[in-house]
Amino acid sequence: MAKFYITTAITYASQRPHIGNTYEAVFTDAVARYHKLIGDDVYFLTGTDEHGEKIERAAEKEGVSPQDFVNRISKELRDVWDLCMVEYDGFIRTSEPRHKEIVKRIFKKLYDRGDIYKSVYDGWYCIPDEAFHTEAQIVKSENGNLCPDCGRPVEKLSEEAYFFRLSAYAERLTEHIEKNPDFIQPDTRKNEMVNGYIKPGLQDFCVSRTSFTWGVPIESDPGHVTYVWVDALSNYITALGYDAGGNHGELFQKYWPCDVHVLGKDVLRFHTLYWPALLMALELPLPKKVFGHPWILTGSDKMSKSLGNAIYATELVEKYGVDCTRYYVLREMPFARDGSITREQFVSRCNTDLANDLGNLASRSITMAEKYFGGEVSPAEKPQNEVLELCAASRTRYAEAMDKLAMQSAVTEAMAPVVRANRYIDETAPWILAKDNEKAEELRCVLYTLLDTLRAASVLLYPVMPLACGKLRSQLGLSEIPVWDEPSPKGYTVKRGENLFPRIVMEEVEA
RNA sequence: CGCGGGGUAGAGCAGUCCGGUAGCUCGUCGGGCUCAUAACCCGGAGGUCAGAGGUUCAAAUCCUCUCCCCGCAACCA
């Protein structure tokens, strides 16, 4: 039994999570569930990033304290995770004392070692917004330099700040990335990191701010608070009980280094350059893999609140159920390229794969088992045929895909025997066999094949759709929670229940 | 010459590394079946593989150039 530590990025607690944020959590959950299924000792961490200027200002706008504000958002997020059956083992909030205390110590340790130093941060400041912007962010126009948020003029300002000596780690980072081809996934992203950032020369990054106060204070220098990087990234170790002094908690000793960090492609840079460098400075082993997943687009547009095209998981789950929602994002999102969601695509995918293929296969197989054998299907000998061979082959390919985090391929593999089994019914025509008493054993073998295919699918699809697969397994007379090496039973005692995946009729749902 | 991804049937994609009759899903048209959630199964139609040139017996695939779309461009949560 191997240990397996997997994380999502912590979600910034400034607004309610949309389907894009939820995708990351569901994806990670499915991988974690797969590893639990194969018997690994899994720890799945997720959480909320709760500091920073944006939150400070959002709270002020609402007239509440930043703490009250993030309490609400963080709770809202956990409700969404629960709704989507995201079964995490740990949840970290960066405003928790256990986290803030260790962040202070990490900062001090890095400062004492000389990895953090004090300097001056030059930036463009928007007075009405009270916000700093970088040279690259500001909008240049005939009227001078303008704020990218509000379009008003910005002024050049300098503030004292602390920096992390990232430049000192360039060589070690390059070496690590080259020696560990799986460290950054997908590969195309790796090239981006190396060619786009390391080769041109890494610059030290700013780890403190004085322009806001909602953050972890730097004790040796009042007025300074820790800026995002050291604070947020270190969640992956503070949540396990890392202690800068070396007296680490049990979880840390057991689970670090992380096996996979799952995060959006936009923050990949921080997790493949900043985070490893911070860990090197702390003399800790690096995570084994960092996976930058693609974005979910609404049709062909970027999903955003301001465009008004954001789709929320809560709405999808309420209308179509948790299984359809999880299935859609896991089946439809490619490995490396951005995927998309529209209501039409969603309904079509769920109806075709879940209602027509899987749900209908269960329905017709179980109904026939009841009709022809009163629900008891125990052949004298376990049949061997092409369909059951495909089940075994798919299982192997599914596992290979899962190991590579190729979720779309894994789900497709899991569904392959289901598609084959529907054809098998036509080939064997059980309703004809049923008319001939001498063919009873043959019929029993056909039905056993169908039921065993459903069982095999219920195992592979369990990480994707835990609720529906549990129900399917009940109908098959099996325990709701499967194990990976589950043997095919001698026979099945089935009982038909409600349709697992009712067809979605657009008009009804919209009405 | 900033970096990267992409342009293949009405739609969405695979195939490109390791050249050899262009494939999948949805849609569409026709047929079959009746166990099933008007589901399932079989077959047909539909593509000058962005364009031009080159290498080759043979190019979606290799080389060169051109056009178009989309991300990212440094302290953005």
Coordinates of C-alpha atoms (C1' of nucleotides) in Angstrom, one line a residue:
Chain A
M1 CA 0.0 0.0 0.0
A2 CA 1.6 3.2 -1.2
K3 CA 1.0 6.6 0.3
F4 CA -0.6 9.2 -2.0
Y5 CA -0.7 12.9 -1.2
I6 CA -2.7 15.0 -3.7
T7 CA -3.9 18.6 -3.6
T8 CA -5.9 21.1 -5.4
A9 CA -4.7 24.7 -5.4
I10 CA -6.3 26.6 -2.7
T11 CA -9.2 28.7 -4.1
Y12 CA -9.1 32.5 -3.7
A13 CA -12.0 33.4 -1.4
S14 CA -13.1 36.5 -3.2
Q15 CA -16.2 35.2 -4.9
R16 CA -18.4 32.2 -5.2
P17 CA -16.8 29.3 -7.1
H18 CA -18.0 28.6 -10.6
I19 CA -17.8 25.4 -12.6
G20 CA -14.1 26.0 -13.5
N21 CA -13.1 26.0 -9.8
T22 CA -15.3 23.1 -9.2
Y23 CA -13.8 21.1 -12.1
E24 CA -10.4 21.2 -10.4
A25 CA -11.9 19.9 -7.1
V26 CA -13.9 17.2 -8.9
F27 CA -10.9 16.1 -11.0
T28 CA -8.7 15.9 -8.0
D29 CA -11.4 14.0 -6.1
A30 CA -11.7 11.5 -8.9
V31 CA -8.0 10.8 -8.9
A32 CA -8.0 10.6 -5.1
R33 CA -10.9 8.2 -5.2
Y34 CA -9.1 6.1 -7.8
H35 CA -6.1 5.8 -5.5
K36 CA -8.3 4.9 -2.6
L37 CA -9.9 2.3 -4.8
I38 CA -6.6 0.6 -5.6
G39 CA -5.8 0.5 -2.0
D40 CA -3.4 3.5 -1.6
D41 CA -3.2 5.4 1.6
V42 CA -4.5 8.7 0.3
Y43 CA -4.5 12.2 1.7
F44 CA -6.4 14.7 -0.4
L45 CA -6.0 18.4 0.6
T46 CA -8.0 21.4 -0.6
G47 CA -8.7 24.7 0.9
T48 CA -9.1 28.5 0.6
D49 CA -6.6 31.3 0.1
E50 CA -8.1 34.0 2.3
H51 CA -5.6 36.9 2.4
G52 CA -4.8 39.9 0.3
E53 CA -5.9 43.3 -0.9
K54 CA -8.7 42.1 -3.1
I55 CA -10.4 40.4 -0.2
E56 CA -9.7 43.4 2.1
R57 CA -11.4 45.7 -0.3
A58 CA -14.3 43.3 -1.1
A59 CA -15.0 43.1 2.6
E60 CA -14.9 46.8 3.0
K61 CA -17.3 47.3 0.2
E62 CA -19.8 45.0 2.0
G63 CA -19.1 46.6 5.3
V64 CA -17.9 43.5 7.0
S65 CA -14.6 42.5 8.4
P66 CA -12.3 40.5 6.1
Q67 CA -12.5 37.5 8.5
D68 CA -16.3 37.5 8.3
F69 CA -16.1 37.9 4.6
V70 CA -13.8 34.9 4.1
N71 CA -15.7 32.8 6.6
R72 CA -18.8 33.2 4.4
I73 CA -17.0 32.4 1.1
S74 CA -15.0 29.5 2.5
K75 CA -18.2 28.0 3.9
E76 CA -19.9 28.5 0.6
L77 CA -17.1 26.8 -1.2
R78 CA -17.2 23.8 1.2
D79 CA -21.0 23.5 0.5
V80 CA -20.3 23.3 -3.2
W81 CA -17.6 20.7 -2.7
D82 CA -20.0 18.7 -0.5
L83 CA -22.7 19.0 -3.1
C84 CA -20.3 17.7 -5.7
M85 CA -19.3 14.8 -3.5
V86 CA -15.7 16.1 -3.3
E87 CA -14.4 14.0 -0.4
Y88 CA -11.3 15.7 0.9
D89 CA -9.3 14.5 3.8
G90 CA -8.0 17.9 4.8
F91 CA -9.2 21.5 4.4
I92 CA -6.8 24.4 5.0
R93 CA -7.8 28.0 5.4
T94 CA -4.9 30.5 5.3
S95 CA -6.5 32.6 7.9
E96 CA -6.3 29.8 10.5
P97 CA -3.9 30.3 13.3
R98 CA -2.2 26.9 12.6
H99 CA -1.3 28.2 9.2
K100 CA -0.4 31.8 10.0
E101 CA 1.9 30.7 12.9
I102 CA 4.0 28.5 10.6
V103 CA 4.1 31.1 7.8
K104 CA 5.7 33.5 10.2
R105 CA 8.3 30.9 11.1
I106 CA 8.9 30.0 7.4
F107 CA 9.4 33.7 6.6
K108 CA 11.9 34.1 9.4
K109 CA 13.8 31.0 8.5
L110 CA 14.1 32.1 4.9
Y111 CA 15.2 35.6 6.0
D112 CA 17.7 34.3 8.4
R113 CA 19.2 32.1 5.7
G114 CA 19.5 35.1 3.4
D115 CA 17.0 33.8 0.8
I116 CA 14.7 36.7 1.7
Y117 CA 16.1 40.2 1.6
K118 CA 14.7 43.7 1.9
S119 CA 14.6 46.1 -1.1
V120 CA 12.4 48.5 -2.9
Y121 CA 9.4 47.5 -5.0
D122 CA 8.7 49.9 -7.9
G123 CA 5.2 49.9 -9.2
W124 CA 2.4 52.0 -10.7
Y125 CA -0.1 53.0 -8.1
C126 CA -3.8 53.9 -8.7
I127 CA -4.8 56.3 -6.0
P128 CA -8.6 55.9 -6.2
D129 CA -8.3 52.1 -6.3
E130 CA -5.4 52.0 -3.8
A131 CA -3.8 49.3 -5.9
F132 CA -0.4 48.6 -7.2
H133 CA 0.1 47.5 -10.8
T134 CA 3.2 46.3 -12.6
E135 CA 4.8 47.9 -15.6
A136 CA 3.3 45.1 -17.8
Q137 CA -0.2 45.5 -16.4
I138 CA -0.7 49.2 -16.9
V139 CA -2.4 50.5 -20.0
K140 CA -0.3 53.0 -22.0
S141 CA -2.1 55.7 -23.8
E142 CA -1.7 59.3 -25.1
N143 CA -2.9 60.5 -21.8
G144 CA -0.1 58.7 -20.0
N145 CA -0.2 55.5 -18.1
L146 CA -3.6 54.2 -17.0
C147 CA -5.0 51.8 -14.4
P148 CA -6.0 48.5 -16.1
D149 CA -9.0 48.2 -13.7
C150 CA -10.6 51.6 -13.8
G151 CA -8.8 53.4 -16.6
R152 CA -7.7 56.4 -14.4
P153 CA -4.1 57.6 -14.4
V154 CA -1.5 55.8 -12.3
E155 CA 1.5 57.2 -10.5
K156 CA 4.9 55.7 -10.2
L157 CA 5.5 54.8 -6.5
S158 CA 8.1 52.8 -4.6
E159 CA 7.5 50.9 -1.4
E160 CA 9.9 49.0 0.8
A161 CA 9.4 45.3 0.3
Y162 CA 11.0 41.9 0.9
F163 CA 12.1 39.7 -2.0
F164 CA 12.8 36.0 -2.4
R165 CA 16.1 35.2 -4.1
L166 CA 14.5 33.1 -6.9
S167 CA 17.4 34.0 -9.2
A168 CA 19.7 31.9 -7.1
Y169 CA 17.8 28.8 -7.8
A170 CA 17.6 28.9 -11.6
E171 CA 20.2 26.3 -12.2
R172 CA 18.9 23.8 -9.7
L173 CA 15.3 24.3 -11.1
T174 CA 16.4 23.7 -14.6
E175 CA 18.3 20.6 -13.6
H176 CA 15.3 19.3 -11.7
I177 CA 12.9 19.9 -14.5
E178 CA 15.2 18.2 -17.0
K179 CA 15.9 15.2 -14.9
N180 CA 12.3 14.6 -14.0
P181 CA 10.3 14.7 -17.2
D182 CA 7.0 14.1 -15.3
F183 CA 7.5 16.9 -12.9
I184 CA 5.6 19.4 -15.1
Q185 CA 2.5 18.0 -16.9
P186 CA 1.4 18.3 -19.6
D187 CA 4.6 18.5 -21.5
T188 CA 3.7 21.6 -23.5
R189 CA 3.5 23.5 -20.3
K190 CA 7.0 22.4 -19.3
N191 CA 8.3 24.0 -22.5
E192 CA 6.5 27.1 -21.6
M193 CA 8.1 27.3 -18.2
V194 CA 11.6 26.6 -19.4
N195 CA 11.6 28.7 -22.5
G196 CA 9.3 31.4 -21.3
Y197 CA 10.6 32.0 -17.8
I198 CA 13.8 30.2 -16.8
K199 CA 15.8 30.8 -20.0
P200 CA 15.2 34.6 -20.2
G201 CA 16.4 34.7 -16.6
L202 CA 14.4 34.4 -13.4
Q203 CA 13.8 37.5 -11.3
D204 CA 13.4 37.6 -7.6
F205 CA 9.8 37.9 -6.5
C206 CA 8.2 40.1 -4.0
V207 CA 6.9 38.4 -0.8
S208 CA 5.6 41.3 1.3
R209 CA 3.4 44.3 1.0
T210 CA 2.7 47.5 3.0
S211 CA -0.3 48.6 0.9
F212 CA -2.8 46.5 2.8
T213 CA -3.0 44.8 6.2
W214 CA -5.1 41.7 5.7
G215 CA -2.4 39.1 5.7
V216 CA 0.2 37.4 7.9
P217 CA 2.2 40.2 9.6
I218 CA 5.9 40.1 9.4
E219 CA 6.8 40.3 13.1
S220 CA 10.3 41.8 12.7
D221 CA 9.0 44.7 10.6
P222 CA 5.6 46.2 11.6
G223 CA 3.6 47.5 8.7
H224 CA 4.7 44.7 6.4
V225 CA 2.5 41.7 5.7
T226 CA 3.3 38.5 3.8
Y227 CA 2.3 38.8 0.2
V228 CA 0.6 35.8 -1.5
W229 CA 3.5 33.5 -2.4
V230 CA 5.0 32.5 0.9
D231 CA 1.6 32.6 2.5
A232 CA -0.5 30.7 0.0
L233 CA 1.9 28.1 -1.4
S234 CA 3.0 26.9 2.0
N235 CA -0.5 25.7 2.7
Y236 CA 0.6 22.3 1.2
I237 CA 3.0 21.8 4.1
T238 CA 1.4 23.7 6.9
A239 CA -1.8 21.7 6.5
L240 CA 0.2 18.5 7.2
G241 CA 1.8 20.0 10.3
Y242 CA 5.2 21.1 8.9
D243 CA 7.2 22.9 11.5
A244 CA 10.0 25.2 10.5
G245 CA 11.9 24.1 13.5
G246 CA 12.0 20.5 12.4
N247 CA 9.5 19.1 14.8
H248 CA 7.0 18.1 12.1
G249 CA 3.6 16.5 12.7
E250 CA 2.8 13.0 11.9
L251 CA 0.9 13.8 8.7
F252 CA 3.9 15.7 7.3
Q253 CA 6.3 12.9 8.1
K254 CA 3.9 10.4 6.5
Y255 CA 2.8 12.2 3.4
W256 CA 5.4 14.8 2.3
P257 CA 6.5 15.0 -0.5
C258 CA 3.4 15.6 -2.4
D259 CA 2.6 13.1 -5.2
V260 CA 0.5 15.5 -7.3
H261 CA -0.4 19.1 -7.1
V262 CA -3.5 19.7 -9.4
L263 CA -4.0 23.4 -10.4
G264 CA -5.1 25.7 -13.2
K265 CA -2.7 26.4 -16.0
D266 CA -2.6 30.1 -14.9
V267 CA -0.9 29.3 -11.6
L268 CA 1.4 26.6 -13.0
R269 CA 4.3 29.0 -13.0
F270 CA 4.1 29.7 -9.3
H271 CA 3.9 26.0 -8.6
T272 CA 6.8 24.9 -10.8
L273 CA 9.2 27.7 -10.2
Y274 CA 8.4 29.7 -7.0
W275 CA 7.2 26.8 -4.9
P276 CA 10.1 24.4 -5.7
A277 CA 12.6 27.2 -5.1
L278 CA 10.9 27.9 -1.7
L279 CA 11.1 24.2 -0.9
M280 CA 14.7 24.0 -1.9
A281 CA 15.4 27.0 0.4
L282 CA 13.6 25.1 3.2
E283 CA 15.6 22.0 2.4
L284 CA 12.5 19.9 1.7
P285 CA 12.0 17.4 -1.1
L286 CA 10.0 18.6 -4.1
P287 CA 6.6 17.5 -5.2
K288 CA 6.7 14.6 -7.6
K289 CA 4.3 16.0 -10.2
V290 CA 2.6 19.3 -10.9
F291 CA -0.3 19.1 -13.2
G292 CA -1.7 22.2 -14.9
H293 CA -5.2 21.4 -16.0
P294 CA -6.9 23.3 -18.9
W295 CA -9.7 25.8 -18.6
I296 CA -13.4 25.2 -19.1
L297 CA -14.7 27.7 -21.6
T298 CA -18.3 28.7 -22.0
G299 CA -18.8 27.8 -25.7
S300 CA -15.7 29.4 -27.1
D301 CA -15.4 32.3 -24.6
K302 CA -13.5 32.5 -21.4
M303 CA -15.8 32.1 -18.5
S304 CA -16.0 35.2 -16.4
K305 CA -18.3 36.9 -14.1
S306 CA -18.0 40.2 -15.9
L307 CA -19.0 38.6 -19.3
G308 CA -22.0 37.2 -17.4
N309 CA -21.4 33.7 -18.9
A310 CA -20.3 31.9 -15.8
I311 CA -21.9 28.5 -15.2
Y312 CA -22.2 27.3 -11.6
A313 CA -21.9 23.8 -10.4
T314 CA -24.7 24.3 -7.9
E315 CA -27.1 25.0 -10.7
L316 CA -26.0 22.0 -12.7
V317 CA -26.2 19.7 -9.7
E318 CA -29.7 20.9 -8.8
K319 CA -31.0 20.5 -12.3
Y320 CA -29.2 17.4 -13.6
G321 CA -27.7 15.7 -10.5
V322 CA -24.2 15.3 -9.2
D323 CA -23.4 12.3 -11.4
C324 CA -24.1 14.0 -14.7
T325 CA -22.2 17.1 -13.6
R326 CA -19.1 15.1 -12.5
Y327 CA -19.3 12.9 -15.6
Y328 CA -19.5 15.8 -17.9
V329 CA -16.5 17.6 -16.7
L330 CA -14.3 14.5 -16.3
R331 CA -15.4 13.0 -19.7
E332 CA -15.4 16.2 -21.7
M333 CA -12.3 18.0 -20.6
P334 CA -9.2 17.2 -22.6
F335 CA -5.8 16.6 -21.0
A336 CA -3.9 19.6 -22.3
R337 CA -6.3 21.7 -24.3
D338 CA -9.1 23.9 -23.1
G339 CA -12.5 22.3 -23.0
S340 CA -15.9 23.8 -23.2
I341 CA -19.3 23.6 -21.8
T342 CA -22.7 24.7 -23.1
R343 CA -26.1 23.5 -22.0
E344 CA -26.6 21.7 -25.2
Q345 CA -23.3 19.8 -25.0
F346 CA -24.0 18.9 -21.4
V347 CA -27.4 17.5 -22.1
S348 CA -26.3 15.7 -25.2
R349 CA -23.3 14.1 -23.5
C350 CA -25.3 12.9 -20.5
N351 CA -28.2 11.6 -22.5
T352 CA -26.0 9.7 -25.0
D353 CA -23.4 8.2 -22.6
L354 CA -25.3 7.9 -19.3
A355 CA -29.0 7.5 -20.2
N356 CA -28.8 5.7 -23.5
D357 CA -25.6 3.6 -23.1
L358 CA -25.0 2.9 -19.4
G359 CA -28.4 3.5 -17.8
N360 CA -30.3 1.7 -20.6
L361 CA -27.8 -1.2 -20.5
A362 CA -28.5 -1.6 -16.8
S363 CA -32.2 -1.3 -17.3
R364 CA -32.5 -3.9 -20.1
S365 CA -30.0 -6.3 -18.5
I366 CA -31.6 -6.3 -15.1
T367 CA -35.1 -6.4 -16.4
M368 CA -34.3 -9.5 -18.5
A369 CA -32.6 -11.1 -15.5
E370 CA -35.8 -10.7 -13.5
K371 CA -38.1 -11.6 -16.3
Y372 CA -36.3 -14.8 -17.3
F373 CA -34.7 -16.0 -14.1
G374 CA -36.5 -14.2 -11.3
G375 CA -33.4 -12.1 -10.7
E376 CA -31.1 -15.1 -10.0
V377 CA -28.4 -15.6 -12.6
S378 CA -25.9 -18.3 -11.7
P379 CA -24.4 -20.1 -14.6
A380 CA -22.8 -23.5 -14.1
E381 CA -19.5 -22.0 -15.2
K382 CA -18.3 -18.5 -15.6
P383 CA -18.6 -17.6 -19.3
Q384 CA -15.7 -16.5 -21.4
N385 CA -16.2 -14.2 -24.3
E386 CA -15.2 -11.2 -26.2
V387 CA -17.2 -8.8 -24.0
L388 CA -15.6 -10.0 -20.7
E389 CA -12.2 -9.9 -22.3
L390 CA -12.8 -6.3 -23.2
C391 CA -13.7 -5.6 -19.6
A392 CA -10.3 -6.9 -18.5
A393 CA -8.5 -5.0 -21.2
S394 CA -10.3 -1.8 -20.5
R395 CA -9.5 -2.0 -16.9
T396 CA -5.8 -2.2 -17.7
R397 CA -5.9 0.8 -20.1
Y398 CA -8.1 2.7 -17.6
A399 CA -5.4 2.3 -14.9
E400 CA -2.7 3.4 -17.3
A401 CA -4.6 6.5 -18.2
M402 CA -5.4 7.3 -14.6
D403 CA -1.8 7.0 -13.6
K404 CA -1.0 9.6 -16.2
L405 CA -4.0 11.8 -15.1
A406 CA -5.5 11.4 -18.5
M407 CA -9.0 11.5 -17.1
Q408 CA -10.8 11.8 -20.4
S409 CA -9.1 8.6 -21.7
A410 CA -9.8 6.8 -18.5
V411 CA -13.5 7.5 -18.6
T412 CA -13.7 6.6 -22.3
E413 CA -12.0 3.3 -21.5
A414 CA -14.4 2.6 -18.7
M415 CA -17.3 3.1 -21.0
A416 CA -16.0 0.9 -23.9
P417 CA -17.3 -2.4 -22.5
V418 CA -20.7 -0.8 -21.9
V419 CA -21.0 0.2 -25.6
R420 CA -19.8 -3.3 -26.6
A421 CA -22.4 -4.9 -24.3
N422 CA -25.3 -3.1 -26.0
R423 CA -24.1 -4.6 -29.3
Y424 CA -23.7 -8.0 -27.6
I425 CA -27.4 -8.0 -26.7
D426 CA -28.4 -7.6 -30.3
E427 CA -25.9 -10.3 -31.4
T428 CA -27.2 -12.9 -28.9
A429 CA -30.9 -11.8 -28.9
P430 CA -31.8 -13.1 -25.4
W431 CA -35.5 -12.7 -26.0
I432 CA -35.2 -15.4 -28.7
L433 CA -33.1 -17.7 -26.5
A434 CA -35.8 -17.3 -23.8
K435 CA -38.3 -19.0 -26.0
D436 CA -36.3 -22.2 -26.1
N437 CA -36.0 -24.2 -22.9
E438 CA -33.0 -26.0 -24.1
K439 CA -31.1 -22.7 -24.4
A440 CA -31.6 -21.7 -20.7
E441 CA -28.0 -22.2 -19.8
E442 CA -26.9 -20.2 -22.8
L443 CA -29.3 -17.4 -21.9
R444 CA -27.9 -17.5 -18.3
C445 CA -24.4 -17.0 -19.6
V446 CA -25.5 -14.1 -21.8
L447 CA -27.2 -12.4 -18.8
Y448 CA -24.2 -13.1 -16.6
T449 CA -21.9 -11.5 -19.1
L450 CA -24.1 -8.4 -19.1
L451 CA -24.3 -8.2 -15.4
D452 CA -20.6 -8.7 -14.9
T453 CA -19.9 -6.0 -17.5
L454 CA -22.1 -3.6 -15.4
R455 CA -20.2 -4.7 -12.3
A456 CA -16.8 -4.0 -13.9
A457 CA -18.1 -0.6 -15.1
S458 CA -19.4 0.2 -11.6
V459 CA -15.8 -0.3 -10.3
L460 CA -14.1 1.8 -12.9
L461 CA -16.7 4.6 -12.9
Y462 CA -16.9 4.7 -9.1
P463 CA -14.3 7.5 -8.8
V464 CA -16.2 9.5 -11.4
M465 CA -19.8 8.9 -10.2
P466 CA -19.7 7.5 -6.7
L467 CA -23.4 8.1 -6.1
A468 CA -24.8 6.5 -9.3
C469 CA -22.3 3.6 -9.2
G470 CA -23.3 2.9 -5.6
K471 CA -27.0 2.7 -6.7
L472 CA -26.1 0.5 -9.7
R473 CA -24.2 -1.9 -7.4
S474 CA -27.1 -2.1 -5.1
Q475 CA -29.3 -3.2 -8.0
L476 CA -26.7 -5.8 -8.9
G477 CA -26.8 -7.1 -5.3
L478 CA -23.3 -5.9 -4.6
S479 CA -21.8 -3.7 -1.8
E480 CA -22.1 -0.1 -2.7
I481 CA -18.4 0.6 -2.4
P482 CA -16.3 -1.5 -4.7
V483 CA -12.7 -2.6 -4.4
W484 CA -10.3 -2.7 -7.3
D485 CA -9.5 -6.4 -7.2
E486 CA -13.1 -7.4 -6.8
P487 CA -13.6 -10.9 -8.2
S488 CA -16.5 -11.7 -10.4
P489 CA -19.2 -13.4 -8.3
K490 CA -20.4 -16.9 -9.0
G491 CA -23.8 -15.5 -9.7
Y492 CA -25.9 -12.4 -9.4
T493 CA -29.1 -11.7 -7.5
V494 CA -30.5 -8.5 -8.9
K495 CA -33.3 -6.2 -8.2
R496 CA -34.4 -3.5 -10.5
G497 CA -34.6 0.0 -9.0
E498 CA -35.3 3.4 -10.4
N499 CA -33.7 4.5 -13.6
L500 CA -30.1 5.4 -12.8
F501 CA -29.8 8.2 -15.4
P502 CA -33.2 9.5 -16.6
R503 CA -33.1 11.2 -20.0
I504 CA -32.8 14.9 -19.7
V505 CA -35.5 16.7 -21.6
M506 CA -34.4 20.3 -22.1
E507 CA -37.8 21.9 -22.1
E508 CA -38.8 20.2 -18.8
V509 CA -35.7 21.4 -17.1
E510 CA -35.9 24.9 -18.4
A511 CA -39.6 25.2 -17.5
Chain B
rC1 C1' 11.1 37.8 -36.5
rG2 C1' 8.7 37.4 -28.3
rC3 C1' 6.9 32.2 -26.5
rG4 C1' 3.3 28.4 -27.1
rG5 C1' -1.2 25.9 -29.0
rG6 C1' -4.4 25.2 -33.1
rG7 C1' -6.6 25.2 -38.5
rU8 C1' -9.0 17.3 -40.8
rA9 C1' -17.2 15.7 -43.2
rG10 C1' -22.7 20.3 -40.8
rA11 C1' -20.6 20.5 -35.2
rG12 C1' -16.8 18.7 -31.8
rC13 C1' -12.3 15.9 -32.1
rA14 C1' -8.4 11.5 -33.0
rG15 C1' -4.6 10.4 -36.5
rU16 C1' 1.0 13.9 -37.4
rC17 C1' 6.7 11.6 -33.2
rC18 C1' 7.7 6.0 -36.3
rG19 C1' 5.0 8.7 -44.4
rG20 C1' 1.4 3.5 -47.2
rU21 C1' -6.6 2.7 -49.0
rA22 C1' -8.8 9.4 -44.0
rG23 C1' -11.2 7.6 -38.5
rC24 C1' -14.4 8.5 -33.9
rU25 C1' -18.7 11.0 -31.4
rC26 C1' -23.0 14.0 -32.3
rG27 C1' -26.2 15.4 -36.3
rU28 C1' -28.5 13.6 -41.0
rC29 C1' -30.7 9.6 -44.4
rG30 C1' -32.2 4.4 -44.8
rG31 C1' -32.8 -0.4 -42.6
rG32 C1' -33.2 -4.0 -38.3
rC33 C1' -34.9 -5.5 -33.4
rU34 C1' -38.6 -5.4 -29.5
rC35 C1' -35.1 -7.0 -23.7
rA36 C1' -34.8 -1.6 -22.6
rU37 C1' -35.1 5.0 -20.3
rA38 C1' -39.0 6.8 -28.2
rA39 C1' -33.7 3.7 -26.0
rC40 C1' -30.4 -0.4 -28.7
rC41 C1' -28.1 -2.6 -33.4
rC42 C1' -26.6 -2.4 -38.8
rG43 C1' -25.7 0.4 -43.2
rG44 C1' -25.4 5.0 -46.5
rA45 C1' -24.4 10.1 -47.7
rG46 C1' -21.0 13.9 -46.5
rG47 C1' -13.8 15.8 -46.4
rU48 C1' -9.1 18.8 -52.8
rC49 C1' -6.8 16.9 -44.2
rA50 C1' -6.0 26.2 -44.1
rG51 C1' -3.0 27.6 -48.8
rA52 C1' 1.6 27.3 -51.9
rG53 C1' 6.1 24.9 -53.1
rG54 C1' 9.6 20.8 -52.1
rU55 C1' 11.5 15.6 -50.8
rU56 C1' 9.5 10.5 -52.0
rC57 C1' 7.2 5.0 -55.7
rA58 C1' 3.8 7.1 -51.9
rA59 C1' 2.6 13.1 -47.7
rA60 C1' -2.9 15.0 -43.1
rU61 C1' 1.9 12.9 -41.6
rC62 C1' 8.8 15.0 -43.3
rC63 C1' 11.1 20.1 -45.1
rU64 C1' 10.3 25.5 -46.7
rC65 C1' 7.2 29.7 -47.1
rU66 C1' 2.3 32.2 -46.5
rC67 C1' -2.6 33.1 -44.4
rC68 C1' -6.1 32.8 -40.3
rC69 C1' -7.7 31.7 -35.0
rC70 C1' -6.5 31.2 -29.7
rG71 C1' -3.7 31.5 -25.1
rC72 C1' 0.7 33.6 -22.4
rA73 C1' 4.2 37.7 -22.0
rA74 C1' 7.2 38.1 -15.2
rC75 C1' 5.8 39.4 -9.3
rC76 C1' -1.7 38.8 -12.3
rA77 C1' -5.0 34.3 -6.6

